[in-house]
Amino acid sequence: MEKLLIEGGHPLRGTVKISGAKNAVLPVIAATLLGQDRPSLLEEVPHLEDVTTISEIVRSIGAKTEYNAEKETLTVDATNLTATEAPSELVRKMRASFLLMGPLLSRYGHAKISLPGGCAIGTRPIDLHLKGFEALGAKIEIGHGFIKVEAPNGLEGNRIYLDFPSVGATENILMAASTARGQTILENPAEEPEIVDLANFLNVMGANIRGAGTNPIKINGVEKLRGQEYMIIPDRIEAGTYMLAAAMTKGDVFIENAISEHLKPVIAKLKEAGAVLYEDVNGIRVSSDKPLKAVDIKTLPYPGFPTDMQAQFMAMLSVSEGNGSIIETVFENRFMHVEELRRMGAKITVDDRRAEVIGIPELKAARVKATDLRAGAAMVLAGLVANGETTVTALHHIDRGYDRLVEKLIGLGAHIKRVEE
Ligand code: UD1
């Protein structure tokens, strides 16, 4: 088992390049399964465990994949698939594997998948995905540890209203409806930039989707989609994490590739906390030379404050001046990092979905664990400003979603290393 050792107190300086977005590349890889006639070539594909896992899953059903780590390209040849059922040991590793259902249902009229695993944050049901498939004419069978969807006569476009703008459900419905007969109107969809990225890829493949990123989305079904070339958008959560690292360490960092349009709530809250931000076409420069002030945060679906930045902001509030509150409305039970931050001396109380953070001048180094992906990032941020040497364990969570984190932080002057236990 490996762990991170972080010596706190070193300001980060320089330029860090943001990689392709995890949450965009996963649905796009699922969508490559719709690519007939020719392979798809994806660019800006980050080096992530989740990408390795979803690649294994698509290979297990007959697709051929080839990742060029140096060029950050991934080729997926889905012209000849051999199965519509993904093996449970792979699916359980990653909740996003449920995204294979939409494309498989669309292309073959049936798909079977194990009940998904992934981060243990809340119950994360998939009822909205299934309701969407049903509205398109599919029959659902929920068995012991599996879900089967079937539409022997093909899918039929329909008007679908999502009770909550679920990211995954919106993506699955976009993929399934792309080749359904007639028009689908998806009301109250998720509006995240990753939804727009998926819709853009599907449209390049030949789909007819209008209004992604707004409400509603209109999908006019087409006969078939072809493999294509496509470049993934930069990861706004990775960018947001480095923005916080720069501000918290009283550093000065240019976050290359960060798209300000995707980061409005993060930018607004960092400015409110007193950090200095300069937004450029090629990225965002973040600096700070004084203690940050506490802010209040409420997570919401896009364009609201992202739940995937909640844990990192809690690390920041732990060492900000004054008291701040965090309300988590997207996931239940997404406060597992509280206990870990408390080990470092943070003063946090939790009441249901609300956390109150009393800022203290300094955290003290401790042995903490990454309880999930973004909680892991929060522990790294806390370690960068703590007094002493912090140990972060359970790195497999961080590896799922942060491309070469240690190398990138060392490039900015952080004192961090990855060692065997
Ligand atoms: C995606 C992101 C994840 C991010 C989340 C919210 C990927 C691979 N992951 O996850 O990083 O934290 O969006 O921005 O893109 N829900 C239901 N029924 C459903 C589906 C969801 O009740 O059928 C609920 C969930 O329990 C959760 C909320 O809706 O409370 C948000 O889930 P959703 O938007 O679907 O997130 P994911 O797509 O799983």
Short mmCIF file of C-alpha atoms and ligand atoms in Angstrom, two decimals:
data_model
loop_
_atom_site.label_atom_id
_atom_site.label_comp_id
_atom_site.label_asym_id
_atom_site.label_seq_id
_atom_site.Cartn_x
_atom_site.Cartn_y
_atom_site.Cartn_z
CA MET A 1 0.00 0.00 0.00
CA GLU A 2 1.29 3.44 -0.83
CA LYS A 3 0.80 6.68 1.06
CA LEU A 4 1.50 10.36 0.57
CA LEU A 5 3.82 12.31 2.84
CA ILE A 6 3.23 16.05 2.71
CA GLU A 7 5.29 18.65 4.53
CA GLY A 8 3.08 21.69 5.00
CA GLY A 9 3.90 25.37 4.77
CA HIS A 10 5.41 25.77 1.30
CA PRO A 11 3.69 28.30 -1.01
CA LEU A 12 2.88 26.92 -4.45
CA ARG A 13 4.23 28.86 -7.41
CA GLY A 14 4.37 28.39 -11.18
CA THR A 15 2.09 26.90 -13.81
CA VAL A 16 0.05 23.72 -13.66
CA LYS A 17 -1.65 22.24 -16.72
CA ILE A 18 -5.13 20.87 -16.21
CA SER A 19 -5.92 17.48 -17.79
CA GLY A 20 -9.05 16.33 -19.62
CA ALA A 21 -12.14 16.03 -17.41
CA LYS A 22 -12.80 12.70 -15.72
CA ASN A 23 -16.53 13.30 -15.71
CA ALA A 24 -16.51 14.14 -19.42
CA VAL A 25 -14.25 11.34 -20.63
CA LEU A 26 -16.18 8.54 -18.88
CA PRO A 27 -19.54 9.19 -20.63
CA VAL A 28 -17.70 9.92 -23.89
CA ILE A 29 -15.96 6.52 -23.70
CA ALA A 30 -19.39 4.94 -23.06
CA ALA A 31 -20.69 6.80 -26.12
CA THR A 32 -17.92 5.37 -28.31
CA LEU A 33 -19.87 2.09 -28.07
CA LEU A 34 -22.39 3.70 -30.43
CA GLY A 35 -19.65 4.18 -33.02
CA GLN A 36 -20.25 1.94 -36.00
CA ASP A 37 -18.16 1.71 -39.19
CA ARG A 38 -14.96 3.18 -37.73
CA PRO A 39 -13.12 3.60 -34.41
CA SER A 40 -13.23 6.75 -32.29
CA LEU A 41 -10.09 8.66 -31.37
CA LEU A 42 -10.28 10.69 -28.16
CA GLU A 43 -7.76 13.38 -27.28
CA GLU A 44 -6.83 14.90 -23.90
CA VAL A 45 -7.65 11.63 -22.13
CA PRO A 46 -6.30 11.89 -18.56
CA HIS A 47 -4.16 9.21 -16.86
CA LEU A 48 -6.76 7.99 -14.37
CA GLU A 49 -7.73 4.70 -12.77
CA ASP A 50 -11.36 5.34 -13.77
CA VAL A 51 -10.29 5.57 -17.42
CA THR A 52 -8.39 2.27 -17.06
CA THR A 53 -11.45 0.64 -15.47
CA ILE A 54 -13.98 1.82 -18.07
CA SER A 55 -11.53 0.81 -20.83
CA GLU A 56 -11.37 -2.70 -19.33
CA ILE A 57 -15.15 -2.79 -19.23
CA VAL A 58 -15.61 -1.81 -22.86
CA ARG A 59 -12.91 -4.35 -23.84
CA SER A 60 -14.77 -7.04 -21.90
CA ILE A 61 -17.71 -6.64 -24.29
CA GLY A 62 -15.59 -6.80 -27.40
CA ALA A 63 -14.37 -3.25 -28.06
CA LYS A 64 -10.67 -2.73 -28.78
CA THR A 65 -8.95 0.11 -26.95
CA GLU A 66 -5.49 1.58 -27.19
CA TYR A 67 -4.23 4.29 -24.83
CA ASN A 68 -1.21 6.36 -25.76
CA ALA A 69 -0.14 7.73 -22.38
CA GLU A 70 2.34 10.16 -23.87
CA LYS A 71 -0.04 11.68 -26.42
CA GLU A 72 -3.01 11.26 -24.06
CA THR A 73 -5.10 9.71 -26.81
CA LEU A 74 -7.45 6.76 -26.56
CA THR A 75 -8.72 4.82 -29.53
CA VAL A 76 -11.89 2.81 -29.05
CA ASP A 77 -12.91 0.48 -31.83
CA ALA A 78 -16.49 -0.61 -31.14
CA THR A 79 -17.29 -1.72 -34.67
CA ASN A 80 -17.65 -5.36 -33.56
CA LEU A 81 -19.00 -5.84 -30.06
CA THR A 82 -19.42 -9.38 -28.77
CA ALA A 83 -21.58 -8.96 -25.65
CA THR A 84 -24.12 -6.62 -24.04
CA GLU A 85 -23.37 -7.69 -20.49
CA ALA A 86 -20.46 -6.30 -18.51
CA PRO A 87 -18.71 -8.50 -15.89
CA SER A 88 -19.67 -7.59 -12.35
CA GLU A 89 -16.15 -7.46 -10.89
CA LEU A 90 -15.32 -4.54 -13.19
CA VAL A 91 -18.67 -2.79 -12.98
CA ARG A 92 -18.59 -2.82 -9.19
CA LYS A 93 -15.38 -0.82 -9.21
CA MET A 94 -17.03 2.20 -10.73
CA ARG A 95 -20.52 3.62 -10.59
CA ALA A 96 -20.07 5.35 -13.94
CA SER A 97 -20.14 1.91 -15.61
CA PHE A 98 -23.90 2.24 -15.50
CA LEU A 99 -23.41 4.68 -18.40
CA LEU A 100 -22.90 1.68 -20.70
CA MET A 101 -26.60 0.86 -20.52
CA GLY A 102 -27.79 3.78 -22.64
CA PRO A 103 -25.52 3.06 -25.61
CA LEU A 104 -25.95 -0.74 -25.45
CA LEU A 105 -29.73 -0.44 -25.23
CA SER A 106 -29.71 1.99 -28.12
CA ARG A 107 -27.49 -0.13 -30.36
CA TYR A 108 -28.61 -3.68 -29.51
CA GLY A 109 -32.02 -3.32 -27.84
CA HIS A 110 -30.80 -4.88 -24.60
CA ALA A 111 -28.19 -4.55 -21.85
CA LYS A 112 -27.48 -6.15 -18.50
CA ILE A 113 -25.38 -4.70 -15.76
CA SER A 114 -24.53 -5.37 -12.11
CA LEU A 115 -25.73 -2.94 -9.50
CA PRO A 116 -23.09 -0.24 -9.46
CA GLY A 117 -20.31 0.40 -6.95
CA GLY A 118 -18.13 3.53 -6.84
CA CYS A 119 -17.83 6.16 -4.13
CA ALA A 120 -19.84 5.47 -0.98
CA ILE A 121 -21.48 8.90 -0.89
CA GLY A 122 -25.19 8.59 -0.20
CA THR A 123 -27.46 5.95 -1.67
CA ARG A 124 -27.14 7.27 -5.23
CA PRO A 125 -30.08 5.41 -6.68
CA ILE A 126 -30.50 5.02 -10.40
CA ASP A 127 -34.27 5.28 -10.57
CA LEU A 128 -34.11 8.32 -12.89
CA HIS A 129 -31.96 6.46 -15.42
CA LEU A 130 -34.46 3.59 -15.42
CA LYS A 131 -37.50 5.88 -15.66
CA GLY A 132 -35.88 7.48 -18.69
CA PHE A 133 -35.30 4.11 -20.39
CA GLU A 134 -38.88 3.08 -19.60
CA ALA A 135 -40.25 6.29 -21.09
CA LEU A 136 -38.35 5.39 -24.28
CA GLY A 137 -40.13 2.03 -24.36
CA ALA A 138 -37.68 -0.29 -22.56
CA LYS A 139 -38.72 -2.99 -20.10
CA ILE A 140 -36.74 -3.14 -16.87
CA GLU A 141 -35.98 -6.26 -14.85
CA ILE A 142 -34.27 -5.85 -11.49
CA GLY A 143 -32.85 -9.17 -10.27
CA HIS A 144 -30.42 -10.25 -7.61
CA GLY A 145 -27.50 -7.84 -8.10
CA PHE A 146 -28.29 -7.03 -11.72
CA ILE A 147 -30.48 -4.81 -13.84
CA LYS A 148 -31.63 -5.81 -17.29
CA VAL A 149 -33.16 -3.44 -19.82
CA GLU A 150 -34.78 -4.63 -23.01
CA ALA A 151 -36.44 -2.99 -25.99
CA PRO A 152 -36.85 -5.72 -28.60
CA ASN A 153 -38.75 -3.40 -30.95
CA GLY A 154 -36.32 -0.52 -30.53
CA LEU A 155 -36.68 2.72 -28.60
CA GLU A 156 -39.30 5.39 -29.27
CA GLY A 157 -38.76 9.11 -28.56
CA ASN A 158 -40.85 10.63 -25.76
CA ARG A 159 -41.17 13.62 -23.45
CA ILE A 160 -39.24 12.91 -20.23
CA TYR A 161 -39.20 15.04 -17.10
CA LEU A 162 -36.39 14.39 -14.60
CA ASP A 163 -37.48 14.92 -10.96
CA PHE A 164 -33.87 15.93 -10.23
CA PRO A 165 -31.29 17.05 -12.83
CA SER A 166 -29.15 13.93 -12.45
CA VAL A 167 -25.92 14.06 -14.44
CA GLY A 168 -25.75 10.32 -15.09
CA ALA A 169 -29.44 9.97 -15.96
CA THR A 170 -29.22 12.89 -18.42
CA GLU A 171 -26.18 11.26 -20.07
CA ASN A 172 -27.76 7.81 -20.31
CA ILE A 173 -30.96 9.26 -21.78
CA LEU A 174 -29.01 11.35 -24.34
CA MET A 175 -27.17 8.23 -25.52
CA ALA A 176 -30.26 6.02 -25.59
CA ALA A 177 -32.45 8.61 -27.33
CA SER A 178 -29.85 9.45 -30.00
CA THR A 179 -30.94 6.53 -32.14
CA ALA A 180 -34.55 6.19 -30.90
CA ARG A 181 -37.37 6.66 -33.42
CA GLY A 182 -38.68 10.24 -33.40
CA GLN A 183 -38.11 13.09 -31.01
CA THR A 184 -37.23 13.04 -27.30
CA ILE A 185 -37.67 16.15 -25.19
CA LEU A 186 -35.76 15.95 -21.93
CA GLU A 187 -37.05 18.41 -19.34
CA ASN A 188 -35.13 19.45 -16.22
CA PRO A 189 -31.90 17.82 -17.46
CA ALA A 190 -28.51 18.33 -15.85
CA GLU A 191 -26.75 21.34 -17.43
CA GLU A 192 -23.13 20.55 -16.48
CA PRO A 193 -20.36 21.30 -19.02
CA GLU A 194 -19.76 17.53 -19.18
CA ILE A 195 -23.32 17.09 -20.54
CA VAL A 196 -22.54 19.60 -23.28
CA ASP A 197 -19.28 17.77 -24.03
CA LEU A 198 -21.09 14.44 -24.39
CA ALA A 199 -23.79 15.99 -26.60
CA ASN A 200 -21.11 17.62 -28.78
CA PHE A 201 -19.38 14.24 -29.22
CA LEU A 202 -22.67 12.50 -30.05
CA ASN A 203 -23.46 15.23 -32.59
CA VAL A 204 -20.03 14.82 -34.20
CA MET A 205 -20.88 11.09 -34.43
CA GLY A 206 -24.04 12.00 -36.34
CA ALA A 207 -26.66 12.55 -33.61
CA ASN A 208 -29.11 15.44 -33.67
CA ILE A 209 -29.17 16.92 -30.15
CA ARG A 210 -30.10 20.56 -29.52
CA GLY A 211 -30.06 22.53 -26.29
CA ALA A 212 -27.54 20.58 -24.18
CA GLY A 213 -26.50 22.86 -21.32
CA THR A 214 -30.01 24.37 -21.25
CA ASN A 215 -33.51 23.20 -20.38
CA PRO A 216 -35.00 21.31 -22.21
CA ILE A 217 -32.78 19.21 -24.47
CA LYS A 218 -34.28 18.08 -27.78
CA ILE A 219 -33.03 14.90 -29.38
CA ASN A 220 -34.14 13.92 -32.87
CA GLY A 221 -33.34 10.24 -33.32
CA VAL A 222 -31.05 9.24 -36.18
CA GLU A 223 -30.46 5.80 -37.68
CA LYS A 224 -26.89 5.22 -36.62
CA LEU A 225 -23.76 6.88 -35.26
CA ARG A 226 -20.19 6.55 -36.48
CA GLY A 227 -16.88 6.53 -34.63
CA GLN A 228 -15.21 9.96 -34.66
CA GLU A 229 -12.36 12.07 -33.35
CA TYR A 230 -12.98 14.26 -30.33
CA MET A 231 -11.10 16.34 -27.74
CA ILE A 232 -12.22 16.19 -24.08
CA ILE A 233 -12.79 19.46 -22.15
CA PRO A 234 -10.47 20.39 -19.24
CA ASP A 235 -11.37 19.14 -15.77
CA ARG A 236 -13.06 21.98 -13.87
CA ILE A 237 -12.81 20.13 -10.55
CA GLU A 238 -9.10 19.45 -10.94
CA ALA A 239 -8.70 23.15 -11.85
CA GLY A 240 -10.75 24.22 -8.82
CA THR A 241 -8.62 22.04 -6.55
CA TYR A 242 -5.36 23.68 -7.73
CA MET A 243 -6.99 27.11 -7.40
CA LEU A 244 -7.60 26.37 -3.74
CA ALA A 245 -4.10 24.97 -3.30
CA ALA A 246 -2.66 28.25 -4.63
CA ALA A 247 -4.83 30.44 -2.41
CA MET A 248 -4.48 28.33 0.75
CA THR A 249 -0.67 28.13 0.58
CA LYS A 250 -0.44 31.90 -0.09
CA GLY A 251 1.11 31.07 -3.42
CA ASP A 252 0.77 32.31 -6.99
CA VAL A 253 -0.22 29.75 -9.62
CA PHE A 254 -1.35 29.94 -13.24
CA ILE A 255 -3.88 27.18 -13.84
CA GLU A 256 -3.45 26.54 -17.53
CA ASN A 257 -6.50 25.28 -19.46
CA ALA A 258 -8.97 26.21 -16.69
CA ILE A 259 -12.16 27.57 -18.28
CA SER A 260 -13.58 30.42 -16.13
CA GLU A 261 -17.05 29.98 -17.60
CA HIS A 262 -17.15 26.48 -16.02
CA LEU A 263 -15.89 27.69 -12.64
CA LYS A 264 -18.05 30.73 -11.83
CA PRO A 265 -19.16 29.71 -8.30
CA VAL A 266 -15.63 28.59 -7.35
CA ILE A 267 -14.16 31.85 -8.66
CA ALA A 268 -16.83 33.92 -6.85
CA LYS A 269 -16.25 32.16 -3.52
CA LEU A 270 -12.45 32.39 -3.76
CA LYS A 271 -12.71 36.13 -4.47
CA GLU A 272 -15.11 36.51 -1.56
CA ALA A 273 -12.52 34.76 0.62
CA GLY A 274 -9.97 37.37 -0.42
CA ALA A 275 -7.85 35.54 -3.02
CA VAL A 276 -6.70 37.47 -6.09
CA LEU A 277 -7.84 35.97 -9.40
CA TYR A 278 -6.99 36.92 -12.94
CA GLU A 279 -9.03 35.23 -15.67
CA ASP A 280 -7.26 34.76 -18.98
CA VAL A 281 -8.31 32.98 -22.19
CA ASN A 282 -5.69 30.28 -21.51
CA GLY A 283 -6.38 29.78 -17.83
CA ILE A 284 -6.77 31.41 -14.43
CA ARG A 285 -4.08 32.91 -12.20
CA VAL A 286 -4.72 32.60 -8.47
CA SER A 287 -2.67 34.20 -5.73
CA SER A 288 -3.02 35.29 -2.15
CA ASP A 289 -0.68 36.88 0.35
CA LYS A 290 -2.92 37.12 3.38
CA PRO A 291 -5.12 34.77 5.39
CA LEU A 292 -8.37 33.86 3.64
CA LYS A 293 -11.73 34.85 5.10
CA ALA A 294 -14.48 32.32 5.81
CA VAL A 295 -17.35 32.03 3.29
CA ASP A 296 -20.69 30.19 3.21
CA ILE A 297 -21.33 27.50 0.63
CA LYS A 298 -24.36 25.60 -0.62
CA THR A 299 -23.87 22.86 -3.19
CA LEU A 300 -26.33 22.74 -6.09
CA PRO A 301 -26.61 21.27 -9.57
CA TYR A 302 -24.74 23.28 -12.24
CA PRO A 303 -24.51 26.27 -12.60
CA GLY A 304 -24.62 26.25 -8.77
CA PHE A 305 -21.67 25.46 -6.53
CA PRO A 306 -20.31 21.96 -7.40
CA THR A 307 -20.63 19.21 -4.80
CA ASP A 308 -17.30 17.89 -6.13
CA MET A 309 -15.59 21.00 -4.65
CA GLN A 310 -17.32 20.82 -1.27
CA ALA A 311 -14.68 18.80 0.60
CA GLN A 312 -11.83 20.96 -0.71
CA PHE A 313 -13.61 24.13 0.44
CA MET A 314 -14.11 22.58 3.85
CA ALA A 315 -10.33 22.15 4.09
CA MET A 316 -9.98 25.82 3.16
CA LEU A 317 -12.58 27.00 5.68
CA SER A 318 -10.78 25.02 8.40
CA VAL A 319 -7.89 27.51 8.20
CA SER A 320 -9.80 30.66 7.17
CA GLU A 321 -10.52 33.63 9.43
CA GLY A 322 -13.99 33.46 10.95
CA ASN A 323 -16.84 30.96 10.75
CA GLY A 324 -18.22 29.47 7.55
CA SER A 325 -21.04 27.06 6.78
CA ILE A 326 -21.45 24.39 4.14
CA ILE A 327 -24.81 22.99 3.08
CA GLU A 328 -24.66 19.85 0.93
CA THR A 329 -27.88 19.49 -1.08
CA VAL A 330 -26.79 17.15 -3.89
CA PHE A 331 -25.65 14.06 -1.95
CA GLU A 332 -26.60 12.80 1.47
CA ASN A 333 -23.73 11.59 3.61
CA ARG A 334 -20.97 13.50 1.82
CA PHE A 335 -19.22 14.68 4.98
CA MET A 336 -16.89 11.73 5.59
CA HIS A 337 -13.88 14.05 5.35
CA VAL A 338 -15.06 15.93 8.48
CA GLU A 339 -13.72 13.22 10.78
CA GLU A 340 -10.36 13.23 8.97
CA LEU A 341 -10.05 17.05 9.06
CA ARG A 342 -10.86 16.92 12.78
CA ARG A 343 -7.83 14.67 13.28
CA MET A 344 -5.77 17.62 12.07
CA GLY A 345 -7.42 19.92 14.59
CA ALA A 346 -10.20 21.38 12.43
CA LYS A 347 -13.23 22.65 14.33
CA ILE A 348 -16.26 21.37 12.45
CA THR A 349 -19.74 20.42 13.62
CA VAL A 350 -22.29 18.66 11.47
CA ASP A 351 -26.06 18.71 11.69
CA ASP A 352 -27.64 16.59 8.97
CA ARG A 353 -26.63 18.22 5.67
CA ARG A 354 -25.13 21.34 7.24
CA ALA A 355 -21.58 21.76 8.52
CA GLU A 356 -20.30 24.71 10.54
CA VAL A 357 -16.57 25.38 10.38
CA ILE A 358 -14.79 27.57 12.91
CA GLY A 359 -11.56 28.68 11.30
CA ILE A 360 -8.30 28.17 13.21
CA PRO A 361 -4.88 29.68 12.41
CA GLU A 362 -3.18 26.38 11.64
CA LEU A 363 -3.93 22.67 11.18
CA LYS A 364 -1.52 20.15 12.65
CA ALA A 365 -0.13 17.26 10.65
CA ALA A 366 -1.71 13.84 11.26
CA ARG A 367 -2.25 10.48 9.62
CA VAL A 368 -5.48 10.76 7.62
CA LYS A 369 -7.19 8.81 4.89
CA ALA A 370 -8.84 9.65 1.61
CA THR A 371 -12.38 8.50 2.37
CA ASP A 372 -13.44 9.16 -1.22
CA LEU A 373 -12.03 10.91 -4.28
CA ARG A 374 -12.73 14.57 -3.42
CA ALA A 375 -12.26 13.97 0.30
CA GLY A 376 -8.78 12.73 -0.65
CA ALA A 377 -8.11 16.03 -2.44
CA ALA A 378 -9.27 17.88 0.68
CA MET A 379 -6.76 15.97 2.81
CA VAL A 380 -3.95 16.85 0.40
CA LEU A 381 -4.93 20.54 0.59
CA ALA A 382 -5.03 20.34 4.38
CA GLY A 383 -1.59 18.67 4.36
CA LEU A 384 -0.14 21.45 2.18
CA VAL A 385 -0.89 24.03 4.88
CA ALA A 386 -0.56 21.95 8.07
CA ASN A 387 2.25 22.31 10.56
CA GLY A 388 4.44 19.19 10.19
CA GLU A 389 4.30 16.09 7.97
CA THR A 390 0.86 14.78 7.05
CA THR A 391 0.34 11.20 5.90
CA VAL A 392 -2.54 10.48 3.50
CA THR A 393 -3.57 6.84 2.98
CA ALA A 394 -6.13 5.04 0.75
CA LEU A 395 -4.66 6.65 -2.36
CA HIS A 396 -6.70 4.47 -4.74
CA HIS A 397 -9.55 6.98 -4.29
CA ILE A 398 -7.33 9.89 -5.38
CA ASP A 399 -5.90 7.90 -8.31
CA ARG A 400 -9.42 7.45 -9.69
CA GLY A 401 -9.71 11.13 -10.49
CA TYR A 402 -6.51 13.21 -10.20
CA ASP A 403 -4.07 12.91 -13.08
CA ARG A 404 -0.44 12.74 -11.81
CA LEU A 405 -1.27 14.73 -8.68
CA VAL A 406 2.12 14.28 -6.99
CA GLU A 407 4.11 15.27 -10.10
CA LYS A 408 1.94 18.33 -10.68
CA LEU A 409 2.25 19.47 -7.05
CA ILE A 410 6.01 18.91 -7.01
CA GLY A 411 6.17 21.04 -10.18
CA LEU A 412 4.62 23.86 -8.13
CA GLY A 413 7.11 23.50 -5.29
CA ALA A 414 5.09 21.35 -2.88
CA HIS A 415 7.02 19.05 -0.54
CA ILE A 416 5.11 15.85 -1.25
CA LYS A 417 6.16 12.29 -1.96
CA ARG A 418 4.51 8.96 -2.56
CA VAL A 419 6.06 6.08 -0.67
CA GLU A 420 5.37 2.44 0.20
CA GLU A 421 3.86 1.90 3.65
C1 UD1 B 1 -21.89 12.81 -11.41
C2 UD1 B 1 -20.40 12.91 -11.27
C3 UD1 B 1 -20.01 13.14 -9.82
C4 UD1 B 1 -20.74 14.35 -9.26
C5 UD1 B 1 -22.23 14.25 -9.52
C6 UD1 B 1 -23.00 15.50 -9.13
C7 UD1 B 1 -19.62 11.49 -13.06
C8 UD1 B 1 -18.92 10.26 -13.48
N1 UD1 B 1 -19.79 11.68 -11.76
O1 UD1 B 1 -22.30 11.67 -10.67
O2 UD1 B 1 -18.60 13.37 -9.76
O3 UD1 B 1 -20.52 14.42 -7.86
O4 UD1 B 1 -22.47 14.01 -10.91
O5 UD1 B 1 -22.48 16.61 -9.74
O6 UD1 B 1 -19.95 12.33 -13.90
N2 UD1 B 1 -30.07 10.50 -8.06
C9 UD1 B 1 -31.29 9.91 -7.89
N3 UD1 B 1 -31.72 9.04 -8.85
C10 UD1 B 1 -31.02 8.77 -9.97
C11 UD1 B 1 -29.77 9.39 -10.14
C12 UD1 B 1 -29.31 10.25 -9.16
O7 UD1 B 1 -31.97 10.12 -6.90
O8 UD1 B 1 -31.48 7.99 -10.81
C13 UD1 B 1 -29.56 11.39 -7.00
C14 UD1 B 1 -28.28 10.85 -6.39
O9 UD1 B 1 -28.58 9.96 -5.35
C15 UD1 B 1 -27.62 12.11 -5.90
C16 UD1 B 1 -28.04 13.16 -6.92
O10 UD1 B 1 -29.17 12.62 -7.58
O11 UD1 B 1 -28.10 12.46 -4.63
C17 UD1 B 1 -26.97 13.52 -7.93
O12 UD1 B 1 -26.63 12.39 -8.69
P1 UD1 B 1 -26.15 12.49 -10.21
O13 UD1 B 1 -26.30 13.88 -10.70
O14 UD1 B 1 -26.83 11.41 -10.97
O15 UD1 B 1 -24.62 12.16 -10.07
P2 UD1 B 1 -23.77 11.08 -10.86
O16 UD1 B 1 -24.12 11.12 -12.32
O17 UD1 B 1 -23.80 9.79 -10.17
#
